[in-house]
């Protein structure tokens, strides 16, 4: 599981560097379109990568990553401000970690407390 997480983090870092290089070299609306294509390509590559693992809840992870990608695209296009997009992403991560059926909080499946 850990090499997969490291690979996912590396994919996100490399895609961010590619988008930054595109904005510095190309610029303008073409860089925005290419950045959106990079985001969609990263989402497709992560789907292909996670599909190999049978123990991963692919539907839940892809729904979360699709939401983050949508927020990233909206920030890149200019519909959302960058700080608002970052706040939404941080709230989504906090919900995954501490919310209902989260990693560190909420109810756990299979436990009957009452």
Short mmCIF file of C-alpha atoms in Angstrom, two decimals:
data_model
loop_
_atom_site.label_atom_id
_atom_site.label_comp_id
_atom_site.label_asym_id
_atom_site.label_seq_id
_atom_site.Cartn_x
_atom_site.Cartn_y
_atom_site.Cartn_z
CA UNK A 1 0.00 0.00 0.00
CA UNK A 2 2.78 2.46 0.81
CA UNK A 3 4.50 2.31 -2.62
CA UNK A 4 1.12 3.06 -4.20
CA UNK A 5 0.63 6.14 -2.01
CA UNK A 6 4.14 7.35 -2.82
CA UNK A 7 3.45 6.82 -6.52
CA UNK A 8 0.20 8.81 -6.28
CA UNK A 9 1.94 11.67 -4.50
CA UNK A 10 4.69 11.65 -7.13
CA UNK A 11 2.07 11.81 -9.89
CA UNK A 12 0.44 14.85 -8.29
CA UNK A 13 3.78 16.62 -7.78
CA UNK A 14 4.92 15.95 -11.36
CA UNK A 15 1.58 17.10 -12.78
CA UNK A 16 1.83 20.33 -10.78
CA UNK A 17 5.33 20.94 -12.12
CA UNK A 18 4.16 20.26 -15.68
CA UNK A 19 1.27 22.72 -15.29
CA UNK A 20 3.63 25.35 -13.88
CA UNK A 21 6.05 24.91 -16.78
CA UNK A 22 3.16 25.18 -19.25
CA UNK A 23 1.98 28.43 -17.67
CA UNK A 24 5.48 29.90 -17.77
CA UNK A 25 6.31 28.88 -21.32
CA UNK A 26 3.04 28.98 -23.23
CA UNK A 27 0.88 31.32 -21.16
CA UNK A 28 -2.58 32.62 -21.95
CA UNK A 29 -5.67 30.57 -22.69
CA UNK A 30 -3.67 27.81 -24.37
CA UNK A 31 -1.92 27.10 -21.06
CA UNK A 32 -5.29 26.90 -19.33
CA UNK A 33 -6.57 24.34 -21.84
CA UNK A 34 -3.35 22.34 -21.59
CA UNK A 35 -3.55 22.48 -17.77
CA UNK A 36 -7.09 21.12 -17.84
CA UNK A 37 -5.94 18.33 -20.17
CA UNK A 38 -3.10 17.52 -17.76
CA UNK A 39 -5.61 17.31 -14.88
CA UNK A 40 -7.89 14.98 -16.84
CA UNK A 41 -4.92 12.89 -17.95
CA UNK A 42 -3.73 12.53 -14.36
CA UNK A 43 -7.19 11.44 -13.26
CA UNK A 44 -7.27 8.83 -16.04
CA UNK A 45 -3.78 7.57 -15.15
CA UNK A 46 -4.69 7.27 -11.47
CA UNK A 47 -7.81 5.30 -12.41
CA UNK A 48 -5.69 2.94 -14.51
CA UNK A 49 -3.22 2.59 -11.65
CA UNK A 50 -5.79 1.94 -8.92
CA UNK A 51 -7.78 -0.48 -11.04
CA UNK A 52 -5.03 -3.08 -10.57
CA UNK A 53 -5.54 -3.27 -6.82
CA UNK A 54 -8.50 -5.39 -5.73
CA UNK A 55 -8.51 -4.22 -2.13
CA UNK A 56 -9.06 -0.54 -3.00
CA UNK A 57 -12.58 0.92 -2.94
CA UNK A 58 -12.21 2.32 -6.44
CA UNK A 59 -15.62 3.99 -6.61
CA UNK A 60 -15.11 5.96 -3.40
CA UNK A 61 -11.53 7.01 -4.18
CA UNK A 62 -12.32 8.04 -7.75
CA UNK A 63 -15.34 10.05 -6.59
CA UNK A 64 -13.11 11.92 -4.15
CA UNK A 65 -10.32 12.46 -6.69
CA UNK A 66 -12.81 13.55 -9.36
CA UNK A 67 -14.16 16.19 -6.99
CA UNK A 68 -10.67 17.47 -6.26
CA UNK A 69 -9.88 17.49 -9.98
CA UNK A 70 -13.08 19.43 -10.67
CA UNK A 71 -12.12 22.02 -8.07
CA UNK A 72 -8.64 22.25 -9.57
CA UNK A 73 -10.11 22.78 -13.04
CA UNK A 74 -12.49 25.47 -11.77
CA UNK A 75 -9.57 27.30 -10.15
CA UNK A 76 -7.49 27.00 -13.30
CA UNK A 77 -10.26 28.30 -15.54
CA UNK A 78 -10.90 31.19 -13.17
CA UNK A 79 -14.35 30.33 -11.86
CA UNK A 80 -13.03 29.93 -8.30
CA UNK A 81 -10.28 31.88 -6.59
CA UNK A 82 -7.19 29.89 -5.61
CA UNK A 83 -7.58 30.37 -1.87
CA UNK A 84 -11.24 29.33 -1.97
CA UNK A 85 -10.33 26.22 -3.99
CA UNK A 86 -7.63 25.31 -1.48
CA UNK A 87 -10.09 25.79 1.39
CA UNK A 88 -12.62 23.48 -0.28
CA UNK A 89 -9.96 20.82 -0.86
CA UNK A 90 -8.79 21.06 2.77
CA UNK A 91 -12.38 20.71 3.98
CA UNK A 92 -12.85 17.64 1.77
CA UNK A 93 -9.69 16.06 3.17
CA UNK A 94 -10.83 16.84 6.73
CA UNK A 95 -14.21 15.25 5.96
CA UNK A 96 -12.47 12.11 4.69
CA UNK A 97 -10.30 11.92 7.79
CA UNK A 98 -12.67 12.99 10.57
CA UNK A 99 -16.20 12.70 9.18
CA UNK A 100 -18.73 9.91 9.32
CA UNK A 101 -16.97 6.62 8.55
CA UNK A 102 -13.72 8.57 8.38
CA UNK A 103 -10.25 7.30 9.09
CA UNK A 104 -9.96 8.91 12.53
CA UNK A 105 -13.47 9.78 13.54
CA UNK A 106 -17.14 9.08 13.24
CA UNK A 107 -18.86 5.72 13.25
CA UNK A 108 -17.10 2.65 11.99
CA UNK A 109 -18.85 0.12 9.82
CA UNK A 110 -19.72 -3.08 11.55
CA UNK A 111 -19.81 -1.67 15.08
CA UNK A 112 -23.04 -1.38 16.93
CA UNK A 113 -22.57 1.03 19.79
CA UNK A 114 -26.20 1.00 20.95
#
